[in-house]
Coordinates of C-alpha atoms and ligand atoms in Angstrom, one line a residue:
M1 CA 0.0 -0.1 0.1
Q2 CA 1.2 3.5 -1.1
A3 CA 1.6 5.9 2.2
N4 CA 0.6 8.9 0.7
K5 CA -2.0 7.9 -1.8
R6 CA -4.1 10.9 -3.0
Q7 CA -7.9 10.9 -2.6
L8 CA -10.8 13.6 -3.1
P9 CA -11.0 16.2 -0.4
R10 CA -13.9 15.3 1.7
W11 CA -16.2 17.7 3.7
K12 CA -15.6 16.1 6.8
S13 CA -12.2 16.3 7.0
I14 CA -12.3 20.2 5.7
K15 CA -15.0 21.3 8.2
P16 CA -12.8 21.6 11.2
L17 CA -10.3 23.5 9.4
L18 CA -12.4 26.2 8.5
G19 CA -11.2 29.3 10.5
W20 CA -14.5 31.6 9.5
T21 CA -18.1 31.5 10.1
F22 CA -20.9 33.4 8.4
P23 CA -21.0 37.0 9.8
R24 CA -23.5 37.7 12.6
F25 CA -24.5 41.1 13.8
T26 CA -23.4 41.7 17.2
N27 CA -22.2 44.3 19.4
E28 CA -18.9 42.5 19.9
D29 CA -15.6 44.5 19.1
K30 CA -13.9 42.2 16.8
A31 CA -10.9 44.3 16.5
L32 CA -10.4 44.6 20.1
N33 CA -10.9 40.7 20.7
R34 CA -8.2 40.2 17.9
C35 CA -5.7 42.3 19.8
V36 CA -3.0 39.8 21.1
T37 CA -0.6 42.2 22.9
I38 CA -0.6 45.9 24.3
G39 CA 1.2 46.7 21.2
D40 CA -1.9 45.3 19.2
I41 CA -4.2 47.7 21.4
R42 CA -2.0 50.6 20.8
H43 CA -2.2 50.2 16.9
L44 CA -6.0 49.9 17.2
S45 CA -6.2 53.2 19.4
R46 CA -4.3 54.9 16.8
K47 CA -7.2 54.4 14.4
R48 CA -10.0 55.3 16.8
V49 CA -8.9 58.9 18.2
P50 CA -7.7 62.1 16.3
K51 CA -3.9 62.0 15.8
A52 CA -3.2 65.0 18.2
V53 CA -5.0 62.8 20.8
F54 CA -2.9 59.8 20.3
D55 CA 0.2 61.7 20.2
Y56 CA -0.5 63.6 23.5
V57 CA -0.5 60.1 25.1
D58 CA 2.2 58.1 23.0
G59 CA 4.8 60.9 22.9
G60 CA 7.3 62.2 25.3
A61 CA 9.5 65.0 26.0
N62 CA 11.8 67.0 23.5
E63 CA 13.6 64.5 21.2
E64 CA 11.8 61.4 23.4
V65 CA 15.0 59.8 24.0
S66 CA 14.2 59.1 27.8
M67 CA 11.0 57.8 26.6
R68 CA 12.7 55.4 24.0
R69 CA 15.4 54.2 26.5
T70 CA 13.0 53.6 29.4
R71 CA 11.1 51.5 27.0
S72 CA 14.1 49.6 25.4
A73 CA 15.8 49.0 28.6
Y74 CA 13.1 46.0 29.1
S75 CA 14.5 44.4 25.8
R76 CA 17.8 44.0 27.6
V77 CA 16.1 41.6 30.2
E78 CA 17.1 38.2 30.3
F79 CA 15.2 35.6 32.5
R80 CA 17.1 32.7 34.2
P81 CA 14.6 30.1 34.5
L82 CA 14.3 27.0 36.7
V83 CA 12.9 23.8 35.1
L84 CA 11.3 20.6 36.5
R85 CA 9.2 22.6 39.0
D86 CA 5.3 22.1 39.6
V87 CA 3.9 25.3 38.4
N88 CA 0.3 24.2 37.9
T89 CA -1.0 26.8 40.2
V90 CA 0.5 30.4 40.5
D91 CA -0.7 33.0 42.9
L92 CA -0.4 36.5 41.2
T93 CA -1.4 38.6 44.2
T94 CA 0.9 40.8 46.1
T95 CA 0.9 43.2 49.0
I96 CA 0.6 47.0 48.2
L97 CA 1.0 49.4 51.3
G98 CA -0.4 46.4 53.5
E99 CA -3.2 45.4 51.3
K100 CA -3.5 42.6 49.0
S101 CA -3.9 43.6 45.2
S102 CA -5.0 41.1 42.6
L103 CA -1.8 42.0 40.5
P104 CA 1.4 43.7 41.4
I105 CA 0.1 46.6 38.9
I106 CA -1.2 49.9 40.2
F107 CA -3.1 52.4 37.7
A108 CA -0.8 55.3 37.3
P109 CA -2.2 58.9 37.8
T110 CA -2.8 60.5 34.3
G111 CA -4.3 63.9 33.6
Y112 CA -7.4 64.8 31.4
T113 CA -8.4 61.1 30.8
R114 CA -11.7 61.9 29.3
M115 CA -9.8 63.3 26.2
M116 CA -8.6 59.9 25.5
H117 CA -12.2 58.3 26.0
Y118 CA -15.6 60.2 27.0
T119 CA -15.9 57.7 30.1
G120 CA -12.4 58.8 31.7
E121 CA -11.3 58.3 34.8
V122 CA -14.6 56.5 36.3
A123 CA -14.2 53.7 33.6
V124 CA -10.6 53.2 34.5
A125 CA -11.5 53.0 38.1
T126 CA -14.3 50.7 37.7
V127 CA -12.0 48.1 36.0
A128 CA -9.3 48.7 38.9
A129 CA -12.3 48.0 41.5
K130 CA -13.5 44.9 39.7
H131 CA -9.8 43.4 39.9
N132 CA -9.1 44.7 43.3
M133 CA -6.4 46.9 42.3
V134 CA -5.2 50.5 43.0
Y135 CA -6.4 53.3 40.8
S136 CA -4.5 56.8 41.2
L137 CA -6.4 60.1 40.5
S138 CA -4.5 63.1 39.0
T139 CA -4.7 66.5 40.3
M140 CA -5.4 67.2 36.2
G141 CA -8.2 64.6 36.3
T142 CA -11.5 65.3 34.3
F143 CA -13.6 64.0 37.4
S144 CA -12.9 65.5 40.8
P145 CA -12.0 63.2 44.0
E146 CA -15.5 63.6 45.2
E147 CA -17.1 62.7 41.8
L148 CA -14.7 59.5 41.3
A149 CA -15.7 58.5 45.3
D150 CA -19.3 58.9 44.2
F151 CA -19.3 57.0 40.9
V152 CA -16.7 54.2 42.1
P153 CA -17.0 54.2 45.8
D154 CA -15.4 50.7 46.3
V155 CA -12.1 51.3 44.6
R156 CA -9.0 51.4 46.5
R157 CA -8.0 54.9 45.5
W158 CA -4.7 57.2 45.8
F159 CA -4.8 60.8 45.2
Q160 CA -1.8 62.3 43.1
L161 CA -0.9 65.6 44.3
Y162 CA 1.0 68.6 42.6
M163 CA 2.1 70.9 45.1
W164 CA 0.5 74.3 44.4
S165 CA 2.7 77.4 44.9
D166 CA -0.2 78.5 47.1
R167 CA 0.0 75.9 49.9
A168 CA -3.1 76.8 51.4
R169 CA -4.8 75.6 48.4
S170 CA -2.8 72.4 48.4
L171 CA -3.8 71.8 51.7
E172 CA -7.6 72.2 50.8
M173 CA -7.1 69.7 48.2
I174 CA -5.5 67.1 50.4
Q175 CA -8.7 67.6 52.9
R176 CA -11.0 67.1 49.9
A177 CA -9.1 63.6 49.0
D178 CA -9.2 62.6 52.7
S179 CA -12.8 63.3 52.8
A180 CA -13.6 61.5 49.7
G181 CA -11.8 58.3 50.9
F182 CA -8.6 58.3 49.3
S183 CA -6.2 56.0 51.4
A184 CA -2.8 57.5 50.2
L185 CA -1.3 60.5 48.5
I186 CA 1.0 60.4 45.6
L187 CA 3.2 63.5 45.7
T188 CA 4.8 64.1 42.0
V189 CA 8.1 65.7 42.2
D190 CA 9.4 65.5 38.9
T191 CA 7.5 68.5 37.4
A192 CA 9.5 71.6 38.6
V193 CA 8.2 72.7 35.5
P194 CA 6.2 71.2 32.5
G195 CA 8.2 69.0 30.1
Q196 CA 8.2 70.3 26.6
H197 CA 6.1 67.9 24.3
N198 CA 7.1 68.5 20.8
R199 CA 4.7 66.6 19.1
D200 CA 1.6 68.5 20.8
V201 CA 3.3 72.0 19.6
R202 CA 3.7 70.4 16.1
N203 CA 0.1 69.3 16.3
G204 CA -1.0 72.6 17.6
L205 CA -3.0 70.6 20.5
T206 CA -4.9 72.8 22.8
I207 CA -6.7 71.8 25.9
P208 CA -9.6 71.4 25.4
P209 CA -9.2 70.4 21.8
K210 CA -10.2 73.1 19.2
I211 CA -11.9 72.5 15.8
G212 CA -9.4 73.9 13.3
F213 CA -9.5 73.2 9.7
R214 CA -7.1 70.2 9.8
T215 CA -9.1 68.9 13.1
F216 CA -12.3 69.1 11.0
L217 CA -10.8 67.1 8.3
N218 CA -9.5 64.7 10.6
M219 CA -13.2 64.3 12.3
S220 CA -14.6 62.6 9.4
T221 CA -12.4 59.7 10.1
K222 CA -12.7 59.7 13.9
V223 CA -16.6 60.3 14.1
K224 CA -17.5 58.4 17.1
W225 CA -14.7 60.1 19.2
W226 CA -16.1 63.3 18.2
F227 CA -19.6 62.4 18.5
N228 CA -18.8 61.2 22.5
I229 CA -16.7 64.3 23.1
L230 CA -19.6 66.6 21.7
T231 CA -22.3 65.0 23.3
T232 CA -21.0 64.5 26.9
P233 CA -20.3 67.6 29.4
P234 CA -17.3 69.7 28.2
L235 CA -13.8 68.4 29.1
E236 CA -12.3 70.4 32.2
F237 CA -9.9 69.8 35.0
A238 CA -12.5 69.0 37.3
T239 CA -10.7 69.2 40.6
L240 CA -9.7 72.9 39.9
R241 CA -13.3 73.6 38.8
R242 CA -14.0 75.8 41.8
D243 CA -11.0 78.2 40.8
G244 CA -12.4 79.2 37.4
L245 CA -8.8 79.0 35.9
S246 CA -8.5 78.2 32.2
P247 CA -6.6 75.2 31.5
S248 CA -3.3 77.0 30.9
E249 CA -3.5 79.1 33.9
A250 CA -4.4 76.0 36.0
A251 CA -1.0 74.3 34.3
A252 CA 0.9 77.3 35.4
R253 CA -0.3 77.2 39.0
V254 CA 0.1 73.4 39.6
F255 CA 3.6 73.3 38.6
D256 CA 5.7 74.8 41.5
A257 CA 9.4 75.0 41.0
S258 CA 10.1 76.0 44.6
V259 CA 9.0 72.3 46.3
T260 CA 11.7 70.9 48.5
F261 CA 12.1 68.2 50.8
E262 CA 11.1 70.5 53.7
D263 CA 7.4 70.2 52.0
I264 CA 7.6 66.5 52.5
A265 CA 7.8 67.1 56.0
W266 CA 4.9 69.7 56.0
L267 CA 2.8 67.1 54.2
K268 CA 3.6 64.5 56.6
S269 CA 2.3 66.8 59.3
I270 CA -1.1 67.3 57.9
W271 CA -1.8 63.8 56.1
K272 CA -1.9 61.1 58.5
K273 CA -2.2 58.1 55.7
P274 CA 0.4 56.8 53.6
I275 CA 2.7 59.1 51.4
I276 CA 4.2 57.9 48.1
V277 CA 6.8 60.1 46.4
K278 CA 6.6 60.0 42.5
G279 CA 9.6 60.7 40.2
V280 CA 12.3 59.5 42.2
Q281 CA 15.7 59.2 39.8
S282 CA 18.5 59.1 41.9
V283 CA 19.8 56.7 45.1
E284 CA 20.5 60.0 46.9
D285 CA 16.9 61.2 46.8
A286 CA 15.4 57.6 47.5
V287 CA 17.8 57.6 50.7
K288 CA 16.7 61.1 52.0
L289 CA 13.1 59.9 51.4
A290 CA 13.6 56.8 53.4
K291 CA 15.1 59.0 56.3
L292 CA 12.0 61.3 56.1
G293 CA 9.7 58.3 56.6
V294 CA 7.6 58.3 53.4
D295 CA 5.7 54.9 53.0
A296 CA 6.9 54.4 49.2
I297 CA 8.7 55.9 46.3
V298 CA 8.0 55.5 42.6
I299 CA 11.3 55.3 40.6
S300 CA 10.0 57.3 37.4
N301 CA 10.9 59.7 34.8
H302 CA 7.0 60.6 34.1
G303 CA 7.2 57.9 31.1
G304 CA 9.9 60.2 29.5
R305 CA 7.6 63.1 29.5
Q306 CA 9.7 65.5 31.5
L307 CA 13.4 65.6 31.5
D308 CA 14.7 64.1 28.3
A309 CA 17.8 61.7 28.3
G310 CA 17.4 61.4 32.2
T311 CA 17.6 58.4 34.4
V312 CA 16.4 55.2 32.7
P313 CA 14.2 53.6 36.0
L314 CA 14.8 50.0 35.3
E315 CA 18.6 50.9 35.5
I316 CA 18.6 52.6 38.5
L317 CA 16.2 50.4 40.0
P318 CA 18.6 47.7 41.5
E319 CA 21.0 50.2 42.9
I320 CA 18.0 52.1 44.9
V321 CA 16.8 48.6 46.0
K322 CA 20.2 48.0 47.4
A323 CA 20.2 51.2 49.2
V324 CA 16.8 51.6 50.9
K325 CA 14.8 48.2 50.3
G326 CA 13.1 47.2 53.5
R327 CA 12.6 50.7 54.7
M328 CA 9.7 51.8 52.4
Q329 CA 8.0 50.1 49.4
I330 CA 9.4 50.6 45.9
Y331 CA 7.6 50.9 42.6
I332 CA 8.7 51.7 39.2
D333 CA 7.2 53.0 36.2
G334 CA 7.6 53.7 32.4
G335 CA 7.8 51.6 29.5
I336 CA 5.7 48.7 30.6
M337 CA 3.8 47.1 28.0
S338 CA 4.0 43.2 28.9
G339 CA 3.6 40.7 31.7
A340 CA 7.3 40.0 31.3
D341 CA 8.1 43.6 31.9
V342 CA 6.2 43.6 35.0
L343 CA 8.0 40.4 36.1
A344 CA 11.4 42.0 35.2
A345 CA 10.9 44.8 37.4
I346 CA 9.6 42.6 40.0
G347 CA 12.8 40.7 39.7
F348 CA 15.1 43.8 40.1
G349 CA 13.3 44.3 43.2
A350 CA 10.3 46.5 42.9
D351 CA 7.4 45.7 45.0
A352 CA 4.8 46.6 42.2
V353 CA 4.8 48.6 38.9
L354 CA 2.7 51.5 37.8
I355 CA 1.2 51.5 34.1
G356 CA 0.1 54.7 32.1
R357 CA 0.2 54.6 28.5
A358 CA -0.6 50.8 28.5
Y359 CA -4.1 51.3 29.9
L360 CA -4.5 54.7 28.1
Y361 CA -4.3 52.6 24.6
G362 CA -6.9 50.3 25.9
A363 CA -9.2 53.4 26.9
M364 CA -8.6 55.1 23.6
A365 CA -9.3 51.7 21.7
A366 CA -12.5 51.0 23.7
G367 CA -13.4 52.8 27.1
A368 CA -13.5 50.3 30.0
A369 CA -13.8 47.1 27.5
G370 CA -10.3 48.1 26.3
V371 CA -8.8 48.6 29.8
E372 CA -10.3 45.2 30.6
K373 CA -8.7 43.7 27.7
V374 CA -5.1 45.3 28.7
L375 CA -5.4 43.6 32.2
S376 CA -6.3 40.4 30.6
I377 CA -3.4 40.4 28.4
L378 CA -0.9 41.3 31.2
T379 CA -2.7 38.8 33.4
K380 CA -2.0 35.9 31.2
E381 CA 1.6 37.1 30.4
I382 CA 2.5 37.5 34.0
E383 CA 1.3 33.9 34.7
S384 CA 2.8 32.3 31.8
T385 CA 6.3 34.0 32.1
L386 CA 6.2 33.3 35.8
Q387 CA 5.6 29.4 35.1
L388 CA 8.1 29.3 32.5
N389 CA 10.6 30.6 34.9
G390 CA 9.8 27.6 37.1
V391 CA 8.1 30.1 40.0
T392 CA 4.6 30.0 41.4
S393 CA 4.3 33.5 43.4
I394 CA 5.3 37.0 42.7
E395 CA 6.9 36.7 46.0
G396 CA 9.2 34.0 44.7
F397 CA 10.3 35.8 41.9
D398 CA 13.6 37.5 42.8
S399 CA 17.0 38.9 41.6
N400 CA 18.2 35.2 40.9
F401 CA 15.8 35.1 37.7
V402 CA 16.9 38.2 36.0
R403 CA 19.8 40.0 34.7
L404 CA 20.3 42.9 32.4
R405 CA 22.3 42.1 29.1
E406 CA 24.6 44.9 27.6
H407 CA 22.7 45.1 24.5
G408 CA 19.1 43.9 23.5
Ligands
LIG1 C1 -1.1 61.1 29.0 C2 -0.6 61.1 30.2 C3 -0.8 61.9 31.2 C4 0.0 61.9 32.5 N1 -0.6 62.8 33.8 C5 0.2 62.6 34.9 C6 -0.4 63.3 35.8 O1 -1.2 64.1 35.9 N2 0.4 63.3 37.1 C7 1.4 62.5 37.3 O2 1.9 62.2 38.2 N3 1.9 61.6 36.1 C8 1.2 61.8 35.1 N4 1.7 60.9 34.0 C9 2.9 59.9 34.2 C10 2.1 58.7 34.4 O3 1.8 58.8 36.0 C11 3.5 57.4 34.6 O4 4.4 58.0 35.1 C12 3.9 57.3 33.4 O5 2.8 57.2 32.3 C13 4.4 55.9 33.2 O6 5.0 55.5 31.9 P1 4.3 54.8 30.6 O7 3.1 55.7 30.2 O8 5.2 54.2 29.9 O9 3.7 53.4 31.8 C14 1.0 61.0 32.8 C15 1.3 60.1 31.8 C16 0.8 60.2 30.4 C17 0.9 59.1 29.4

């Protein structure tokens, strides 16, 4: 008998191979369902929002050197796996400031989120609540602390503060966050002055976005985004609403170039819950903050949106860990776009990571459903990377499993 004897194709053998079905009309977001990585979601989001909005999120400061290096540091990570370990069940939970979180991920504060998707901060916080994760609300948010607490009362929430030149106004904001049930303050300290975003300048981005001629042409391809923006309440910095400032006036007041370590001592005297300092980029400052008794730091260059060609968070993480581990929690952010990136940061000693753009791409692509998709991708990737390293918990993943190669 001939081993590869030919025969006529049979329907019975072809049917299971068919990868398509007849189209059905549903509300399902097929393009979103097809996304496999955060990169795919970024790509989809680019198609769904105006260019200026996409660039506002996607871009960085000046020549974007910080942004690129911050991201590309993760391509130098090498895992050192162990094999022949039982990794059937894995535990992805971690402890963030004394409380359990289902993942070692915190939603970073991002201003003006309703520009990315009309459902804004509330949509993101709703997803955070569902997954028992921390959501950070920016001072520059499009929902105020009170509104966020009203709409998503059960989310574990932190308030991100920009220290105002008028300290009395900072005090008032802190008291509002306290009454609205925010359980920690994040003080952002890498913004003595606003970073220069060349893409925004070139795109003529205004806040709120204006309908110029170019924008008008662009509108025809982003109808859904414009429809949502024009049929919902106007975009505004909701926390600063009562000051009656224009967005540019608000930005000018919110960034105070005279903030020093003494202000942290002042903050500690008026805010009795945990304080996290975000934007630390040197061992020297981390040590000073540990001495001042803050509860956590975020090693961050603001996603490469402030000082260009500055410190790369992943590269300085091991030095900071060596100097202050155990005295306060250490978080890191910038360029985290996969579960492997999350684990790399954990391996080098971070207690948790913050994600910014990753969830904003999800929000721009599809609001809460997009953010959900981002989380499901990250969860699967963290789980499989952990298993392939031969580890069953976030706690068990340490510096023995990672090293930084010289080149990617
Ligand atoms: C569009 C956008 C707005 C941001 N707004 C704020 C903000 O209001 N306050 C703040 O502390 N950080 C802000 N950040 C920085 C993030 O909190 C975070 O540090 C950064 O996004 C991390 O890098 P990644 O986006 O690569 O994850 C913003 C980032 C983006 C992308």
